[in-house]
CSV table of C-alpha atoms in Angstrom, one decimal:
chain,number,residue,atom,x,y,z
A,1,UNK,CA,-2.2,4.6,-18.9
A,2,UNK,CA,-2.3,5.9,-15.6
A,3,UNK,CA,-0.5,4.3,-12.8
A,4,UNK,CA,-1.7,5.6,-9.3
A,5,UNK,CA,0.4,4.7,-6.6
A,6,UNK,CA,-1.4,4.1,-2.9
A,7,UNK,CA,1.0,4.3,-0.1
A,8,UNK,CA,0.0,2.6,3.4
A,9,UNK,CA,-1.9,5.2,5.1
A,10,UNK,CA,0.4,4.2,7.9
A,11,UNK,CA,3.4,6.0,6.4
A,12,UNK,CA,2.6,9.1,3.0
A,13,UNK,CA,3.5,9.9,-0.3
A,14,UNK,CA,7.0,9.9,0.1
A,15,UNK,CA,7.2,6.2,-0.2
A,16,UNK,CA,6.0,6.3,-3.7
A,17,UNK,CA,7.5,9.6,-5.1
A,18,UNK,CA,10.8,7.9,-6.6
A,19,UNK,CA,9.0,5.1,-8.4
A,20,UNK,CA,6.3,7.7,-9.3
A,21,UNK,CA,9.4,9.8,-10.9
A,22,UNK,CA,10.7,6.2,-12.3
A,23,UNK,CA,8.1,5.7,-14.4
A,24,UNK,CA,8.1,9.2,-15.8
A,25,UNK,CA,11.4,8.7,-16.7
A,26,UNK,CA,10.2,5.6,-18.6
A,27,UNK,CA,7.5,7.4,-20.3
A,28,UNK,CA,4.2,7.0,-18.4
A,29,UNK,CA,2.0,8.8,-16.3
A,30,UNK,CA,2.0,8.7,-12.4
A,31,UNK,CA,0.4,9.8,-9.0
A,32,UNK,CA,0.7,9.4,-5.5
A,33,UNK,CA,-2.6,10.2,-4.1
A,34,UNK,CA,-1.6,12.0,-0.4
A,35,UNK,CA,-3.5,9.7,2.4
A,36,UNK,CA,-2.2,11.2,5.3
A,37,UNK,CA,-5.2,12.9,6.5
A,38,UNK,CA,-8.0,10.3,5.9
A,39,UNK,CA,-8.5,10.1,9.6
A,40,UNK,CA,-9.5,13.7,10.3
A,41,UNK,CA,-12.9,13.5,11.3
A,42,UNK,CA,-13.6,10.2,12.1
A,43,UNK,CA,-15.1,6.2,11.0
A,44,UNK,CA,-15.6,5.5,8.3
A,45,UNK,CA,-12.5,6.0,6.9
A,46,UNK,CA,-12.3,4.0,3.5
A,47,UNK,CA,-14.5,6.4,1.6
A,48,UNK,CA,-11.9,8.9,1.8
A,49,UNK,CA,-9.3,7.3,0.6
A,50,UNK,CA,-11.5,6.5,-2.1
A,51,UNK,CA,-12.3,10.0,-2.5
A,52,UNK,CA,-8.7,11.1,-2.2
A,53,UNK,CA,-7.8,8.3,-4.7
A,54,UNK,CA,-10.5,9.5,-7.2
A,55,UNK,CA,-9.0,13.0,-6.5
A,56,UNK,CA,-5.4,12.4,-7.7
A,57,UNK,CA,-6.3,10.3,-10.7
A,58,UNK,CA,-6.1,12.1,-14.4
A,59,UNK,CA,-10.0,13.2,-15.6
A,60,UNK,CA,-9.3,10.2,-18.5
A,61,UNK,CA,-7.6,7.2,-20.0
A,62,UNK,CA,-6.9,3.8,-18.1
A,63,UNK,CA,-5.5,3.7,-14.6
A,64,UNK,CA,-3.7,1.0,-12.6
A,65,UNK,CA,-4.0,1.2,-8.7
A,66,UNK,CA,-0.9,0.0,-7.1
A,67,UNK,CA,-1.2,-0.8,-3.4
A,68,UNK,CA,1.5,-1.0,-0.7
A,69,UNK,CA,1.0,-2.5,2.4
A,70,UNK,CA,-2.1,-2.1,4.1
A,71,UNK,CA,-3.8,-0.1,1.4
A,72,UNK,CA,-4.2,-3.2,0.1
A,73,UNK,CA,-7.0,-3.8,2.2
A,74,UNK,CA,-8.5,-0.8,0.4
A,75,UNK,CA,-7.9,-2.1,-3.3
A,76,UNK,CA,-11.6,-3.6,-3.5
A,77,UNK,CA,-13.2,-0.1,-3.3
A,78,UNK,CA,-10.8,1.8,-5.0
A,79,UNK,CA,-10.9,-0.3,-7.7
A,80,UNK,CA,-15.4,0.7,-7.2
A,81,UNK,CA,-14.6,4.1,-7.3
A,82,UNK,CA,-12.4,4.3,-10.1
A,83,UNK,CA,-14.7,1.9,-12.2
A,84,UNK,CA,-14.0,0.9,-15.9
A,85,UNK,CA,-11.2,2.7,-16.2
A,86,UNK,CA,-9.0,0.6,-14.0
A,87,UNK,CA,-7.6,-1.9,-16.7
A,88,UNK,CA,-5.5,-3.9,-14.2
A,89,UNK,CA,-4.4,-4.1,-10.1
A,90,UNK,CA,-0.7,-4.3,-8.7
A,91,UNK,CA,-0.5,-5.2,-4.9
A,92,UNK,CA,2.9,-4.3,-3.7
A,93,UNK,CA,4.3,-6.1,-0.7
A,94,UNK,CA,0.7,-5.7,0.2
A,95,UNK,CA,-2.5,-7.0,2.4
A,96,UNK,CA,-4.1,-9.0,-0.3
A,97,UNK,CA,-8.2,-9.1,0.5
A,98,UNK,CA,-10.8,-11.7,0.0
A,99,UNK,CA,-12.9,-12.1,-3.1
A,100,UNK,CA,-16.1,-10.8,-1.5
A,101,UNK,CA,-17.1,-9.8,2.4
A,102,UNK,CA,-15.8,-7.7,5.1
A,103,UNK,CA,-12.5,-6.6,6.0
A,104,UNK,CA,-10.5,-4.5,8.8
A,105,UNK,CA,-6.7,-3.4,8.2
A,106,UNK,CA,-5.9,-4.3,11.7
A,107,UNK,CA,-5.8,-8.8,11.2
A,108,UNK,CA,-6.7,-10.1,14.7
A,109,UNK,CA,-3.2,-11.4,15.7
A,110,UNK,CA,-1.9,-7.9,15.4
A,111,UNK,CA,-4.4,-6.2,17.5
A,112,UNK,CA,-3.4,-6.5,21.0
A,113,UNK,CA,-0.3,-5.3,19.7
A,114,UNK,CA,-1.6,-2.1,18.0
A,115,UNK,CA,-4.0,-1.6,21.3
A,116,UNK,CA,-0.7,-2.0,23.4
A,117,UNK,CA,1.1,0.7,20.9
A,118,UNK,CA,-2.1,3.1,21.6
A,119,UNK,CA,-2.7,2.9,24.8
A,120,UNK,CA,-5.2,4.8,26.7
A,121,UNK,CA,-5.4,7.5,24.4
A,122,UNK,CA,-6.2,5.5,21.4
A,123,UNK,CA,-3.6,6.5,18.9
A,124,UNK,CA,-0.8,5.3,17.8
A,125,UNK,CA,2.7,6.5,17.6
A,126,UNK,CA,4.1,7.2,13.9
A,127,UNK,CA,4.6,3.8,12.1
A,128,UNK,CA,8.5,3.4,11.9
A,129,UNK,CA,8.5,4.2,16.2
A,130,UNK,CA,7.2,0.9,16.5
A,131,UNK,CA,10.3,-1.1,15.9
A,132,UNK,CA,13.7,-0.8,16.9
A,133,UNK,CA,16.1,1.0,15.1
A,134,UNK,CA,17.7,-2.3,13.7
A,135,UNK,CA,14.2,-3.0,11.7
A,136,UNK,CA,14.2,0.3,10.7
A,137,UNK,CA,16.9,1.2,9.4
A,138,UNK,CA,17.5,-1.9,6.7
A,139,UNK,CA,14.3,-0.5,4.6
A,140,UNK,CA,15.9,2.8,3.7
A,141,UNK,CA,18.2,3.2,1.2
A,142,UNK,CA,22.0,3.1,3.1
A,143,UNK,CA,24.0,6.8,2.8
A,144,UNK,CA,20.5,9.2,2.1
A,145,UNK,CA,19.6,10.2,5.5
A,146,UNK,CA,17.1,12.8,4.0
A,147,UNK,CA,15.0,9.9,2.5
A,148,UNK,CA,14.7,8.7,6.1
A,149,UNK,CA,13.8,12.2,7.5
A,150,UNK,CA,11.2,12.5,4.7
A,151,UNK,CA,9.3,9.8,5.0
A,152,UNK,CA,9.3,9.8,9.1
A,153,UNK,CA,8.0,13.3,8.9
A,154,UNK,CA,5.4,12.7,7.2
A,155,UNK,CA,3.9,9.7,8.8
A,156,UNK,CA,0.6,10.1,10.7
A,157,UNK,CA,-0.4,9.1,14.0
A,158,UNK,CA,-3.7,7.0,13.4
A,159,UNK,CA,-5.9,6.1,15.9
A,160,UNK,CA,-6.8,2.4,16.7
A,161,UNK,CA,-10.2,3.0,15.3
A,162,UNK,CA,-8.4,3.0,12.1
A,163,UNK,CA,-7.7,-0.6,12.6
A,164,UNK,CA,-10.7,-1.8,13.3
A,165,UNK,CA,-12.8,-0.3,10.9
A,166,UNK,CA,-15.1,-2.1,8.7
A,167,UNK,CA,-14.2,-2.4,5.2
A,168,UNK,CA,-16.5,-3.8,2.5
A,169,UNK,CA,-15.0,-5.8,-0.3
A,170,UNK,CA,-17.6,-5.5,-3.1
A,171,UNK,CA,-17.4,-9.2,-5.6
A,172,UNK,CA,-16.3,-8.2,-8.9
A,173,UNK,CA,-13.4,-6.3,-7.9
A,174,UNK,CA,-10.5,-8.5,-8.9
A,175,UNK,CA,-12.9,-9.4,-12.6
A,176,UNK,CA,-9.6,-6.9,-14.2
A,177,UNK,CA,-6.3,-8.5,-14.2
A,178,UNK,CA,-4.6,-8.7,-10.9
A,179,UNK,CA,-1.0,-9.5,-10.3
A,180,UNK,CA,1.4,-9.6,-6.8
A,181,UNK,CA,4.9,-8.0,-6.4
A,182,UNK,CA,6.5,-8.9,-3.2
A,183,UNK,CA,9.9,-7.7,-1.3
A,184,UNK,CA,10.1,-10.0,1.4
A,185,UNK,CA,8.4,-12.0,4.3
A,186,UNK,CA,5.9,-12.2,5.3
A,187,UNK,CA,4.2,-11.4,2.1
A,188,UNK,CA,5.9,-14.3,0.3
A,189,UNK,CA,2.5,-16.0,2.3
A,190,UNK,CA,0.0,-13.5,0.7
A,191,UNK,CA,2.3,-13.7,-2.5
A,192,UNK,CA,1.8,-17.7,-2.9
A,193,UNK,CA,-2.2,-17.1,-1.8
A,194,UNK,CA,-2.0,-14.5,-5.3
A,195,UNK,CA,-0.4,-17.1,-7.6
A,196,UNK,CA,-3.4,-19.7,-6.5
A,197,UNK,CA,-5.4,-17.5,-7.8
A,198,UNK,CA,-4.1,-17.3,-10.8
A,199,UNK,CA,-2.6,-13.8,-10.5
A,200,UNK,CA,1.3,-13.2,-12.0
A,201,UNK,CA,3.5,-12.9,-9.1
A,202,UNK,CA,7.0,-11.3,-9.2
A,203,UNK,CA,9.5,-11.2,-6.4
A,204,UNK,CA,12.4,-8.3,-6.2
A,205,UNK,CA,14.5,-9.2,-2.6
A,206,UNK,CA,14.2,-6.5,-0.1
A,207,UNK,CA,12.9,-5.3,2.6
A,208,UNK,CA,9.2,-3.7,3.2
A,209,UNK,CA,10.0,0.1,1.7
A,210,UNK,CA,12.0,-1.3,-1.5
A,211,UNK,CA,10.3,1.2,-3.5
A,212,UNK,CA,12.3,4.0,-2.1
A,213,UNK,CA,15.7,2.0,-2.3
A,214,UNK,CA,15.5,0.6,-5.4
A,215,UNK,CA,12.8,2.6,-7.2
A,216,UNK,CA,13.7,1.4,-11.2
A,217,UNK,CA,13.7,-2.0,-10.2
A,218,UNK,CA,10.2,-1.8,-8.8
A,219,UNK,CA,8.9,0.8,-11.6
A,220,UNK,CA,10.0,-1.7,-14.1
A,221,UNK,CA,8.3,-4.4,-12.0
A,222,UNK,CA,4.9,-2.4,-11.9
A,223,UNK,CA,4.8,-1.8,-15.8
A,224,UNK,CA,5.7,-5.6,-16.6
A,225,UNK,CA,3.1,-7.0,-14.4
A,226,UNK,CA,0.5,-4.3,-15.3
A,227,UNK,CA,0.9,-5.5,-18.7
A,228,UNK,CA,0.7,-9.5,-18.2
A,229,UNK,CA,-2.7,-10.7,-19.6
């Protein structure tokens, strides 16, 4: 079992790596599909994470797709893409889509904000230079300055078109299992819409990037919730 980690294509790959190595340790197999280029060239741009997602995946064996943040909204077609072989779904502090329908990553509370961010020029700055310092800095791991530096560097600047793109959400995706790990508000919200559905949910206090400050914790969370029936 395969367990392919989806990082907000806000941030990049960085934010998974240490749970990605976590589970190795542990015995399985992981990836962290690289997102931070899906933009180039224009709307759409869900098939290409879908494409990048199929990409990174191993050639065989079961896979679970593990979404953070607003790659959630993408979970529906990545699960498409990867067909049969997904054998369950983890959404991790994530955006948690409908059953069927259309979505767009940018929710419409949040836009005005995001067009605000953009400006004339339509894009926006990288992620973590939207907040102040003091929001920052809580969601990486205290005394590793180098985590920090790897994860800014990395980020993207996506354009507000990003936000507002359509993105289908075929029915049928969530017929595997489907479970909810959350950090901290405001996805204790999405977390209590998961558990009426019926999905497992797990909580592990923290703040939005957990994964990179406590990366066994959240490793051992994926595999226990991957496993739930």
């Amino acid at each position: 079992m395969t367990f392919v980690l989806v990082h907000s294509p806000s941030v990049g790959p960085s934010t998974w790596a240490p749970v990605a190595e976590a589970l190795e340790r542990r015995g399985h197999t992981a990836v962290v599909p690289d997102l931070t280029r899906i933009t180039e060239g224009g709307p759409p741009y869900w098939p290409r994470i879908v494409a990048a997602v199929r990409e990174a995946a191993p050639g065989d064996g079961p896979l679970v797709p593990v979404a953070h943040s607003n790659a959630g909204w993408f979970m529906p077609v990545i699960r498409e893409g990867l067909g049969d072989r997904v054998v369950a779904c983890v959404f991790a502090d994530a955006a948690l889509p409908p059953e069927r329908g259309l979505v767009k990553p940018g929710e419409e509370n949040v836009l005005p904000f995001l067009r605000e961010l953009a400006g004339e020029g339509g894009v926006l700055p990288r992620w973590t230079d939207w907040w102040s310092e003091e929001d920052v800095a809580p969601m990486f791991p205290a005394g590793r300055p180098e985590v920090r530096e790897r994860v800014v560097a990395e980020q993207p600047r996506l354009p507000l078109a990003f936000y507002t793109d359509v993105v289908p959400v075929p029915a049928g995706w969530d017929g595997v299992r489907c479970s909810f790990l959350w950090f901290g508000p405001p996805y204790d919200t999405l977390a209590e819409q998961a558990r009426r559905r019926g999905w497992p949910v797990r909580h592990l206090p923290g703040r939005h990037l957990h994964q990179i400050v406590d990366p066994e914790a959240v490793a051992g969370a994926l595999v226990t919730l991957s496993r739930r029936s």
